[in-house]
Coordinates of N, CA and C and ligand atoms in Angstrom, one line a residue:
X299 N 1.0 -1.1 0.1 CA 0.2 0.0 0.1 C 0.8 1.5 -0.1
X300 N 0.6 2.3 -0.7 CA 1.1 3.3 -0.9 C 1.1 4.3 0.2
X301 N 2.2 5.1 0.8 CA 2.0 5.9 2.1 C 1.6 7.3 1.8
X302 N 1.0 7.9 2.8 CA 0.5 9.4 2.7 C 1.1 9.9 3.9
X303 N 2.5 10.6 3.4 CA 3.1 11.8 4.3 C 2.5 13.1 4.4
X304 N 2.6 14.3 5.5 CA 2.5 15.5 5.4 C 3.4 16.2 5.8
X305 N 4.3 17.4 5.2 CA 5.0 18.4 5.6 C 4.3 19.6 6.2
X306 N 4.4 19.7 7.4 CA 3.6 20.8 7.9 C 4.1 22.4 7.7
X307 N 5.3 22.3 7.2 CA 5.8 23.6 6.5 C 6.9 23.4 5.8
X308 N 7.0 24.4 4.6 CA 8.0 24.2 3.8 C 9.4 24.3 4.3
X309 N 9.8 25.0 5.6 CA 11.0 24.8 6.5 C 11.2 23.4 6.8
X310 N 10.2 22.4 7.0 CA 10.5 21.1 7.2 C 10.9 20.1 6.0
X311 N 10.8 20.8 4.5 CA 10.9 20.0 3.3 C 12.2 19.4 3.5
X312 N 13.2 20.2 3.9 CA 14.7 19.3 3.7 C 14.4 17.9 4.3
X313 N 13.6 17.6 5.4 CA 13.6 16.4 5.9 C 13.0 15.2 5.1
X314 N 12.4 15.5 3.9 CA 11.7 14.6 3.1 C 12.4 14.2 1.9
X315 N 12.0 12.9 1.4 CA 12.6 12.8 0.0 C 11.3 12.9 -0.9
X316 N 11.7 13.7 -1.8 CA 10.7 14.1 -3.2 C 10.7 13.2 -4.3
X317 N 11.8 12.8 -4.4 CA 12.1 11.8 -5.5 C 11.0 10.6 -5.5
X318 N 10.4 10.2 -6.4 CA 9.5 8.8 -6.4 C 8.3 9.5 -5.9
X319 N 7.9 10.5 -5.4 CA 6.6 10.8 -4.9 C 5.9 11.7 -5.6
X320 N 4.5 11.9 -5.2 CA 3.8 12.9 -5.8 C 3.3 13.8 -4.6
X321 N 3.5 15.1 -5.0 CA 3.7 16.0 -4.0 C 2.1 16.8 -4.1
X322 N 1.5 16.9 -3.2 CA 0.3 17.8 -3.3 C 0.7 19.1 -2.6
X323 N 0.7 20.1 -3.3 CA 1.0 21.4 -2.6 C -0.4 22.3 -2.4
X324 N -0.5 22.6 -1.1 CA -1.8 23.0 -0.6 C -1.5 24.5 0.2
X325 N -2.2 25.7 -0.3 CA -2.3 26.8 0.4 C -3.7 27.2 0.4
X326 N -4.6 26.9 1.1 CA -6.0 26.8 1.2 C -6.6 28.1 1.2
X327 N -5.7 29.3 2.1 CA -6.0 30.6 2.1 C -4.9 31.5 1.4
X328 N -4.7 31.5 0.0 CA -5.8 31.4 -0.9 C -4.9 30.8 -2.1
X329 N -3.7 31.0 -2.3 CA -3.3 30.5 -3.4 C -3.8 29.4 -4.3
X330 N -3.6 28.1 -3.6 CA -4.0 27.0 -4.3 C -5.7 27.0 -4.8
X331 N -6.4 27.8 -3.9 CA -7.8 28.1 -4.1 C -8.2 28.5 -5.2
X332 N -7.3 29.7 -5.3 CA -7.4 30.5 -6.5 C -6.7 29.9 -7.7
X333 N -5.9 29.2 -7.7 CA -5.4 28.3 -8.9 C -6.6 27.7 -9.5
X334 N -7.2 26.6 -8.4 CA -8.0 25.8 -8.9 C -9.1 26.3 -9.4
X335 N -9.7 27.5 -8.9 CA -10.6 28.5 -9.5 C -10.7 28.7 -10.8
X336 N -9.3 29.4 -11.0 CA -9.0 29.8 -12.2 C -8.8 28.7 -13.3
X337 N -8.7 27.6 -13.0 CA -8.8 26.4 -14.1 C -10.0 26.1 -14.3
X338 N -10.8 26.1 -13.0 CA -12.3 25.8 -13.3 C -12.8 26.6 -14.0
X339 N -12.3 28.1 -14.2 CA -13.0 28.8 -15.2 C -12.2 28.9 -16.3
X340 N -11.5 28.1 -16.7 CA -10.8 28.4 -18.4 C -9.6 28.6 -18.2
X341 N -8.7 29.0 -17.3 CA -7.1 29.5 -17.6 C -6.6 28.2 -17.9
X342 N -5.7 28.6 -18.8 CA -4.8 27.6 -19.8 C -3.6 27.3 -19.0
X343 N -3.0 28.0 -18.4 CA -1.5 27.8 -17.9 C -1.2 28.8 -16.6
X344 N -0.8 28.1 -15.6 CA -0.3 28.9 -14.3 C 1.4 29.0 -14.2
X345 N 2.1 30.1 -14.3 CA 3.5 29.8 -14.1 C 3.6 30.4 -12.5
X346 N 4.0 29.5 -11.5 CA 4.3 30.2 -10.3 C 5.8 30.7 -10.4
X347 N 5.9 31.9 -9.9 CA 7.4 32.4 -9.6 C 7.3 32.7 -7.9
X348 N 8.6 33.0 -7.7 CA 9.2 33.5 -6.3 C 8.8 34.5 -5.7
X349 N 9.4 35.5 -7.0 CA 9.6 37.1 -6.6 C 8.6 38.0 -7.6
X350 N 8.3 39.1 -6.8 CA 7.5 40.3 -7.6 C 8.4 40.7 -9.0
X351 N 9.8 40.8 -8.6 CA 10.5 41.0 -10.0 C 10.2 40.1 -11.0
X352 N 10.4 38.9 -10.9 CA 10.2 37.8 -12.0 C 8.9 38.2 -12.6
X353 N 7.8 38.1 -11.9 CA 6.6 38.3 -12.1 C 6.3 39.7 -13.0
X354 N 6.8 40.7 -12.6 CA 6.9 42.0 -13.2 C 7.7 41.7 -14.9
X355 N 8.8 41.2 -14.7 CA 9.4 40.8 -15.9 C 8.8 40.2 -17.2
X356 N 7.7 39.3 -16.5 CA 6.7 38.8 -17.6 C 5.6 39.3 -18.0
X357 N 5.5 40.3 -17.0 CA 4.2 41.6 -17.5 C 4.5 42.3 -18.5
X358 N 5.8 42.6 -18.6 CA 6.5 43.4 -19.4 C 6.5 42.4 -20.6
X359 N 6.6 41.2 -20.9 CA 6.5 40.4 -21.8 C 4.9 40.3 -22.1
X360 N 3.9 40.9 -21.8 CA 2.6 41.1 -22.0 C 1.7 39.8 -21.4
X361 N 2.2 39.2 -20.7 CA 1.6 37.9 -19.7 C 0.5 38.6 -18.8
X362 N -0.5 38.0 -18.5 CA -1.5 38.4 -17.6 C -0.5 38.0 -16.3
X363 N -0.8 39.0 -15.1 CA 0.2 38.7 -13.8 C -0.8 39.0 -12.6
X364 N -0.3 38.0 -11.6 CA -1.1 38.1 -10.6 C -0.3 38.1 -9.2
X365 N -0.2 39.1 -8.3 CA 0.7 39.0 -7.0 C 0.0 39.6 -6.0
X366 N 0.5 38.7 -4.8 CA -0.1 39.0 -3.6 C 1.2 39.1 -2.6
X367 N 1.1 40.0 -1.6 CA 1.8 39.9 -0.6 C 1.3 40.5 0.7
X368 N 1.5 39.6 1.6 CA 0.7 39.9 3.0 C -0.6 39.8 2.7
X369 N -1.2 39.3 2.1 CA -2.9 39.4 1.8 C -3.3 40.4 1.0
X370 N -2.5 41.6 0.4 CA -3.0 42.4 -0.4 C -2.5 42.2 -1.9
X371 N -3.4 42.9 -2.6 CA -2.7 42.7 -4.2 C -1.4 43.5 -4.4
X372 N -0.4 43.2 -4.9 CA 0.8 44.1 -4.9 C 0.5 45.1 -6.1
X373 N 1.2 46.3 -6.0 CA 0.8 47.4 -7.0 C 1.3 47.1 -8.3
X374 N 0.7 47.4 -9.4 CA 1.5 47.2 -10.8 C 0.9 45.9 -11.4
X375 N 0.3 45.2 -10.8 CA -0.2 43.7 -11.3 C -1.4 43.7 -11.8
X376 N -1.9 42.7 -12.5 CA -3.3 42.7 -13.2 C -4.2 42.0 -12.0
X377 N -4.1 41.1 -11.4 CA -4.8 40.5 -10.3 C -3.9 40.2 -9.0
X378 N -5.1 40.1 -7.9 CA -4.7 39.5 -6.5 C -4.8 38.3 -6.3
X379 N -5.0 38.1 -5.1 CA -5.1 36.5 -4.9 C -6.7 36.2 -4.3
X380 N -7.4 36.8 -4.7 CA -8.8 36.7 -4.5 C -9.4 35.6 -5.3
X381 N -10.0 34.2 -5.0 CA -10.4 33.4 -5.8 C -11.5 34.0 -6.8
X382 N -12.1 35.1 -6.5 CA -13.5 35.7 -7.1 C -13.0 36.6 -8.3
X383 N -11.8 36.7 -8.0 CA -11.3 37.6 -9.6 C -10.9 36.4 -10.4
X384 N -10.5 35.2 -10.3 CA -10.5 34.5 -11.6 C -11.7 33.5 -11.7
X385 N -12.7 34.1 -11.7 CA -14.1 33.6 -12.3 C -14.3 34.6 -13.4
X386 N -13.4 35.7 -13.5 CA -13.8 36.4 -15.0 C -13.6 36.0 -16.2
X387 N -14.6 35.9 -17.4 CA -14.6 35.3 -18.6 C -13.3 35.8 -19.3
X388 N -12.6 36.9 -19.1 CA -11.5 37.4 -19.9 C -10.2 36.5 -19.4
X389 N -10.4 35.6 -18.4 CA -9.0 34.8 -18.1 C -9.0 33.5 -19.1
X390 N -9.9 33.2 -19.7 CA -10.2 31.9 -20.4 C -9.2 31.8 -21.3
X391 N -8.4 30.7 -21.7 CA -7.4 30.7 -22.6 C -6.0 31.1 -22.3
X392 N -5.8 32.0 -21.0 CA -4.6 32.8 -20.9 C -3.5 32.3 -20.1
X393 N -2.4 32.7 -20.1 CA -1.5 32.2 -19.4 C -1.4 33.4 -18.4
X394 N -1.4 32.7 -17.0 CA -1.2 33.5 -15.7 C 0.3 33.6 -15.2
X395 N 1.1 34.5 -15.2 CA 2.1 34.4 -13.9 C 1.9 34.8 -12.8
X396 N 2.3 34.2 -11.6 CA 1.6 34.3 -10.6 C 2.8 34.2 -8.9
X397 N 2.7 35.2 -8.4 CA 3.5 35.0 -7.2 C 2.5 35.3 -6.1
X398 N 2.8 34.5 -4.9 CA 2.1 34.9 -3.5 C 3.3 34.7 -2.5
X399 N 2.7 35.4 -1.5 CA 3.6 35.1 -0.1 C 4.0 33.8 -0.1
X400 N 3.2 33.0 0.0 CA 4.0 31.4 0.7 C 3.4 30.1 -0.7
X401 N 2.4 30.1 -1.4 CA 1.8 29.4 -1.9 C 2.6 29.1 -3.2
X402 N 3.1 30.2 -4.1 CA 3.9 29.5 -5.1 C 5.4 29.3 -4.8
X403 N 5.9 30.0 -3.6 CA 7.1 29.4 -3.3 C 6.9 27.8 -2.8
X404 N 6.1 27.5 -2.5 CA 5.9 26.3 -1.9 C 6.2 25.3 -3.1
X405 N 5.3 25.8 -4.1 CA 5.5 24.8 -5.8 C 6.7 24.8 -6.0
X406 N 7.4 26.0 -5.9 CA 8.6 26.0 -6.5 C 9.7 24.9 -5.8
X407 N 9.3 24.9 -4.5 CA 10.3 24.2 -3.9 C 10.2 22.7 -3.8
X408 N 8.8 22.2 -4.3 CA 8.6 21.0 -4.4 C 8.8 20.5 -5.7
X409 N 9.8 21.1 -6.6 CA 10.0 20.7 -7.9 C 10.4 19.3 -8.2
X410 N 11.3 18.8 -7.2 CA 12.2 17.6 -7.4 C 11.1 16.5 -7.4
X411 N 9.9 16.4 -6.9 CA 9.0 15.3 -6.9 C 8.9 15.0 -8.2
X412 N 8.5 13.7 -8.4 CA 8.0 13.0 -9.5 C 7.0 13.8 -10.3
X413 N 6.0 14.1 -9.6 CA 4.7 15.1 -9.8 C 4.4 15.8 -8.7
X414 N 3.9 17.2 -9.3 CA 3.4 18.2 -8.3 C 2.0 18.8 -8.6
X415 N 1.3 18.3 -7.6 CA -0.2 18.8 -8.1 C -0.8 19.9 -7.0
X416 N -1.5 20.7 -7.3 CA -2.1 21.7 -6.4 C -3.3 21.4 -5.8
X417 N -3.7 21.3 -4.7 CA -4.9 21.0 -4.0 C -5.2 22.2 -3.2
X418 N -6.8 21.8 -3.2 CA -7.4 22.7 -2.4 C -8.8 21.9 -1.9
X419 N -9.6 22.4 -0.9 CA -10.8 22.1 -0.5 C -11.6 21.8 -1.7
X420 N -11.7 23.0 -2.4 CA -12.3 22.7 -3.7 C -12.1 21.5 -4.8
X421 N -11.0 21.1 -4.8 CA -10.9 20.0 -5.7 C -10.4 18.5 -4.9
X422 N -10.9 18.6 -3.6 CA -10.3 17.4 -2.9 C -10.7 16.4 -3.4
X423 N -11.9 16.0 -3.9 CA -12.2 14.7 -4.5 C -11.1 14.2 -5.5
X424 N -11.2 15.3 -6.4 CA -10.3 15.2 -7.6 C -8.8 14.7 -7.3
X425 N -8.2 15.4 -6.1 CA -6.7 15.2 -5.5 C -6.8 13.8 -5.1
X426 N -7.6 13.4 -4.5 CA -7.9 11.8 -3.7 C -7.9 11.0 -5.1
X427 N -8.6 11.4 -6.2 CA -8.8 10.4 -7.0 C -7.5 10.0 -7.8
X428 N -6.9 11.3 -8.2 CA -5.4 11.3 -8.7 C -4.4 10.6 -7.9
X429 N -4.4 10.5 -6.7 CA -3.4 9.8 -5.9 C -4.0 8.7 -5.8
X430 N -5.0 8.2 -5.8 CA -5.2 6.6 -6.1 C -5.1 6.2 -7.3
X431 N -5.2 7.0 -8.1 CA -4.7 6.1 -9.6 C -3.3 6.0 -9.6
X432 N -2.5 7.2 -9.1 CA -1.1 7.1 -9.6 C -0.6 6.1 -8.7
X433 N -1.1 5.6 -7.4 CA -0.5 4.5 -6.5 C 0.6 4.6 -6.4
X434 N 1.6 5.6 -5.9 CA 2.7 6.2 -5.6 C 2.7 6.8 -4.0
X435 N 3.6 6.6 -3.2 CA 3.7 7.6 -2.0 C 3.5 9.1 -2.5
X436 N 2.9 9.5 -1.5 CA 2.3 11.0 -1.5 C 2.7 11.6 -0.5
X437 N 3.0 12.8 -0.7 CA 3.4 14.1 0.2 C 2.6 15.2 0.3
X438 N 1.8 15.6 1.3 CA 1.0 16.8 1.1 C 1.8 17.9 1.7
X439 N 2.3 19.0 0.7 CA 3.4 20.0 1.3 C 2.2 21.3 1.6
X440 N 2.4 21.5 2.9 CA 1.4 22.6 3.7 C 2.4 23.9 3.4
X441 N 1.9 24.9 2.7 CA 2.4 26.3 2.4 C 2.6 27.0 3.5
X442 N 1.7 26.8 4.6 CA 1.7 27.6 6.0 C 1.9 29.0 5.7
X443 N 2.5 29.8 6.7 CA 2.8 31.2 6.5 C 4.0 31.7 6.9
X444 N 5.0 32.2 6.0 CA 6.3 32.3 6.0 C 7.1 31.5 7.0
X445 N 7.0 30.1 6.9 CA 7.6 29.3 7.3 C 7.1 28.4 8.6
X446 N 5.9 29.2 8.9 CA 5.3 28.7 10.2 C 4.2 28.0 9.6
X447 N 3.8 26.9 10.8 CA 2.6 25.9 10.6 C 1.2 26.8 10.4
X448 N 0.4 26.3 9.9 CA -1.1 26.6 9.8 C -2.0 25.6 9.8
X449 N -3.2 26.2 10.4 CA -4.2 25.1 10.5 C -5.0 24.7 9.3
X450 N -5.3 25.9 8.4 CA -6.2 25.2 7.3 C -5.4 24.8 6.4
X451 N -4.2 24.7 5.9 CA -3.4 23.9 5.3 C -3.4 22.1 5.9
X452 N -3.3 22.4 7.0 CA -3.1 20.9 7.8 C -4.6 20.3 7.7
X453 N -5.3 21.0 7.7 CA -7.0 20.4 7.6 C -7.2 19.9 6.4
X454 N -6.4 20.5 5.4 CA -6.7 19.9 4.2 C -6.2 18.7 3.9
X455 N -4.7 18.7 4.6 CA -4.1 17.2 4.6 C -4.6 16.2 4.9
X456 N -5.4 16.8 6.4 CA -6.2 15.7 7.0 C -7.4 15.3 6.3
X457 N -7.9 16.1 5.3 CA -8.9 15.4 4.6 C -8.5 14.6 3.5
X458 N -7.4 14.8 2.7 CA -6.9 13.8 2.0 C -6.7 12.5 2.7
X459 N -6.3 12.5 3.8 CA -5.8 11.4 4.4 C -7.1 10.8 4.7
X460 N -8.3 11.4 5.1 CA -9.6 10.8 5.4 C -9.9 10.3 4.2
X461 N -10.0 10.8 3.1 CA -10.4 10.4 1.7 C -10.0 9.0 1.2
X462 N -8.6 8.9 1.9 CA -7.6 7.8 1.4 C -7.4 6.7 2.3
X463 N -8.2 6.9 3.6 CA -7.8 6.1 4.7 C -7.8 4.5 4.4
X464 N -8.5 4.3 3.6 CA -8.6 2.8 3.4 C -7.5 2.3 2.4
X465 N -6.9 3.2 1.6 CA -5.9 2.7 0.8 C -4.6 3.1 0.8
X466 N -4.5 4.0 1.6 CA -2.9 4.4 1.9 C -2.3 4.3 3.2
X467 N -1.2 4.1 3.5 CA -1.1 4.1 5.2 C -0.5 5.4 5.3
X468 N -0.9 5.8 6.6 CA -0.4 7.1 7.2 C 1.2 6.9 7.3
X469 N 2.3 8.0 6.8 CA 3.4 7.7 6.9 C 4.0 8.1 8.4
X470 N 3.3 9.1 9.0 CA 3.9 9.3 10.5 C 3.0 9.9 11.4
X471 N 3.4 10.4 12.5 CA 2.1 11.1 13.3 C 1.6 12.4 12.6
X472 N 2.2 13.2 11.9 CA 1.7 14.5 11.2 C 0.6 13.9 10.3
X473 N 0.7 12.8 9.5 CA -0.7 12.5 8.7 C -1.6 12.2 9.8
X474 N -1.3 11.3 10.9 CA -2.5 11.2 11.8 C -3.1 12.2 12.4
X475 N -2.0 13.1 13.0 CA -2.5 14.6 13.4 C -3.6 15.1 12.8
X476 N -3.3 15.5 11.3 CA -3.9 16.3 10.1 C -5.4 15.3 10.4
X477 N -5.3 14.0 10.2 CA -6.8 13.6 9.9 C -7.5 13.5 11.2
X478 N -6.6 13.6 12.3 CA -7.7 14.0 13.6 C -8.4 15.3 13.7
X479 N -7.7 16.2 13.1 CA -8.0 17.5 13.2 C -9.0 17.9 12.2
X480 N -8.6 17.0 11.1 CA -9.9 17.2 9.8 C -11.3 16.7 10.3
X481 N -11.1 15.7 10.9 CA -12.7 15.1 11.7 C -13.2 16.1 12.6
X482 N -12.2 16.7 13.3 CA -12.9 17.6 14.5 C -13.7 18.8 13.7
X483 N -13.2 19.3 12.7 CA -13.1 20.6 12.0 C -14.4 20.3 10.9
X484 N -14.5 19.3 10.4 CA -15.1 18.6 9.4 C -16.7 19.5 9.3
X485 N -17.4 19.3 10.2 CA -18.6 19.7 10.5 C -18.9 21.2 10.4
X486 N -17.9 22.1 10.6 CA -17.8 23.4 10.6 C -16.5 24.2 10.6
X487 N -15.9 23.9 9.4 CA -14.6 24.5 9.2 C -14.4 26.0 10.0
X488 N -15.5 26.8 9.4 CA -15.4 28.1 9.6 C -15.2 28.2 11.0
X489 N -16.0 27.6 11.9 CA -15.8 28.0 13.2 C -14.8 27.3 13.9
X490 N -14.3 26.3 13.4 CA -13.1 25.6 13.8 C -11.8 26.6 13.7
X491 N -11.8 27.3 12.4 CA -10.5 28.3 12.2 C -10.6 29.6 12.6
X492 N -12.0 29.9 13.5 CA -12.4 31.1 13.6 C -11.2 31.8 14.2
X493 N -10.3 31.3 15.2 CA -8.7 32.0 16.0 C -8.2 31.6 15.2
X494 N -7.9 31.1 14.1 CA -6.4 31.0 13.4 C -6.2 32.0 13.0
X495 N -4.7 32.2 12.7 CA -4.0 33.1 12.3 C -4.3 33.9 11.2
X496 N -4.4 33.1 9.8 CA -4.5 33.7 8.8 C -5.8 34.2 8.6
X497 N -6.8 33.2 9.4 CA -8.3 33.6 9.0 C -8.5 35.0 9.7
X498 N -7.8 35.3 10.9 CA -7.6 36.6 11.6 C -7.2 37.9 10.6
X499 N -6.2 37.4 10.1 CA -5.2 38.2 9.0 C -6.2 38.8 7.9
X500 N -6.9 37.8 7.3 CA -7.7 38.1 6.3 C -9.2 38.7 6.8
X501 N -9.7 38.5 8.0 CA -10.5 38.9 8.1 C -10.4 40.8 8.7
X502 N -9.4 41.0 8.8 CA -8.8 42.3 8.8 C -9.0 43.0 7.6
X503 N -8.8 42.2 6.6 CA -8.6 42.9 5.3 C -9.9 42.8 4.8
X504 N -11.0 42.6 5.7 CA -12.4 42.1 5.1 C -12.8 41.0 4.1
X505 N -12.0 40.1 4.1 CA -12.4 39.1 3.1 C -13.0 38.0 3.5
X506 N -14.0 38.1 4.4 CA -14.3 36.8 4.9 C -14.9 36.0 3.7
X507 N -15.6 36.9 2.7 CA -16.4 35.6 1.7 C -15.3 34.8 0.8
X508 N -13.9 35.4 0.7 CA -12.9 34.5 0.3 C -12.7 33.1 1.2
X509 N -12.6 33.3 2.6 CA -12.7 32.4 3.6 C -13.8 31.2 3.3
X510 N -14.8 31.7 3.2 CA -16.0 30.8 3.4 C -16.2 30.0 2.3
X511 N -15.8 31.0 0.9 CA -15.7 30.2 -0.3 C -14.3 28.9 -0.4
X512 N -13.3 29.3 0.2 CA -12.0 28.3 0.2 C -12.3 27.1 1.0
X513 N -13.4 27.4 2.3 CA -13.4 26.2 2.7 C -14.7 25.2 2.3
X514 N -15.0 25.4 1.1 CA -15.9 24.3 0.3 C -15.4 23.3 -0.3
X515 N -16.0 22.1 -0.1 CA -15.4 20.9 -0.5 C -16.0 20.4 -2.0
X516 N -15.0 20.1 -2.8 CA -15.4 19.5 -4.1 C -16.7 20.1 -5.0
X517 N -16.2 21.5 -4.9 CA -16.8 22.4 -6.1 C -16.3 22.2 -7.6
X518 N -15.0 21.5 -7.5 CA -14.7 21.5 -9.1 C -14.0 20.2 -9.3
X519 N -14.1 19.6 -10.3 CA -13.3 18.6 -10.8 C -12.3 19.2 -11.8
X520 N -10.9 19.4 -10.9 CA -9.8 19.7 -11.6 C -8.3 19.2 -11.0
X521 N -7.6 19.1 -11.6 CA -6.3 18.6 -11.1 C -5.1 19.5 -11.8
X522 N -4.7 20.5 -10.9 CA -3.7 21.3 -11.8 C -2.2 20.4 -11.7
X523 N -1.7 20.2 -12.7 CA -0.5 19.5 -12.5 C 0.9 20.1 -13.0
X524 N 2.2 20.2 -12.3 CA 3.2 21.1 -12.9 C 3.7 20.2 -13.9
X525 N 3.9 21.1 -15.3 CA 4.6 20.3 -16.3 C 5.6 21.4 -16.6
X526 N 7.2 20.9 -16.3 CA 7.9 22.0 -16.5 C 7.8 23.2 -15.4
X527 N 7.9 24.1 -15.7 CA 7.6 25.1 -14.9 C 6.2 25.8 -14.7
X528 N 5.3 25.1 -15.4 CA 3.7 25.7 -15.3 C 2.9 24.2 -15.0
X529 N 1.9 25.1 -14.3 CA 0.8 24.4 -13.8 C -0.2 24.2 -15.0
X530 N -0.7 23.1 -15.5 CA -1.8 22.8 -16.5 C -2.8 21.7 -15.8
X531 N -3.6 21.8 -16.8 CA -5.0 20.7 -16.0 C -5.0 19.4 -16.8
X532 N -5.0 18.3 -16.1 CA -5.5 17.0 -16.8 C -6.8 17.1 -16.9
X533 N -7.5 17.1 -15.8 CA -9.1 16.8 -15.4 C -9.9 18.2 -15.4
X534 N -10.7 18.5 -16.0 CA -11.4 19.6 -15.8 C -12.9 19.7 -16.3
X535 N -13.6 20.3 -15.6 CA -15.0 20.7 -16.2 C -15.1 22.1 -15.9
X536 N -15.1 22.9 -17.1 CA -15.0 24.3 -17.2 C -16.4 24.9 -16.6
X537 N -16.6 25.8 -15.9 CA -17.7 26.3 -15.5 C -17.9 27.6 -16.3
X538 N -19.2 27.5 -17.0 CA -19.7 28.7 -17.8 C -20.0 29.7 -16.9
Ligands
3SL620 O1 0.7 33.2 1.1 C1 -0.2 33.0 0.1 O2 0.4 32.3 -0.8 C2 -1.4 33.6 -0.1 O3 -2.2 32.5 -0.5 C3 -1.7 34.3 1.0 S1 -3.4 35.3 1.1 O4 -4.4 34.5 1.2 O5 -3.6 35.8 -0.6 O6 -3.2 36.3 2.0

């Protein structure tokens, strides 16, 4: 039986072997939720980059760009990191260059894995199906916040563990803990996360609707997969 492991922060990634594994990168609030939303609404390709400068250079080449720092849209870019801005018809068929505080960085750090996919509650079922079909050891990499643990990414890791409980072996205590937390939170994630750091941070920016949206499960059938340096989708149902 393949194993399912959880890396609770990108700072711990040096402890994990990525080769031979499928990595699921998650940044529930909000990078990977926005990516999944963008693909579900027809974006063609997302190139995750680490720095604002890299993103700006691509803007000068004519690409659509998105940049977020500390929860806010960075000045001079087309889009920020609200999933609602990825529901607009004008994104269809476009390539997006994207940089966020933690999410895009975590994707770039995971590139040594056999496969890298982007996960969110919005595509939890698709992620679980993908891992099931791959039948390889899997690792959920939680983007966290500036190297710190966060609760919402851990809950997602627990959701993956819960969906795959019959077919994957938990690799260690992080997987077990994540699943326990997910089962505690499952009925009301919003209440469970009400005291969490990033929820408080985003509430201060008055974006509660983003939080509520990102905590919904199985809204989309989409699996964003890294191919070279870009995310593209394998499975998708475009929302009209
Ligand atoms: O850190 C990130 O990558 C972002 O998702 C953070 S925020 O939700 O846009 O504040």
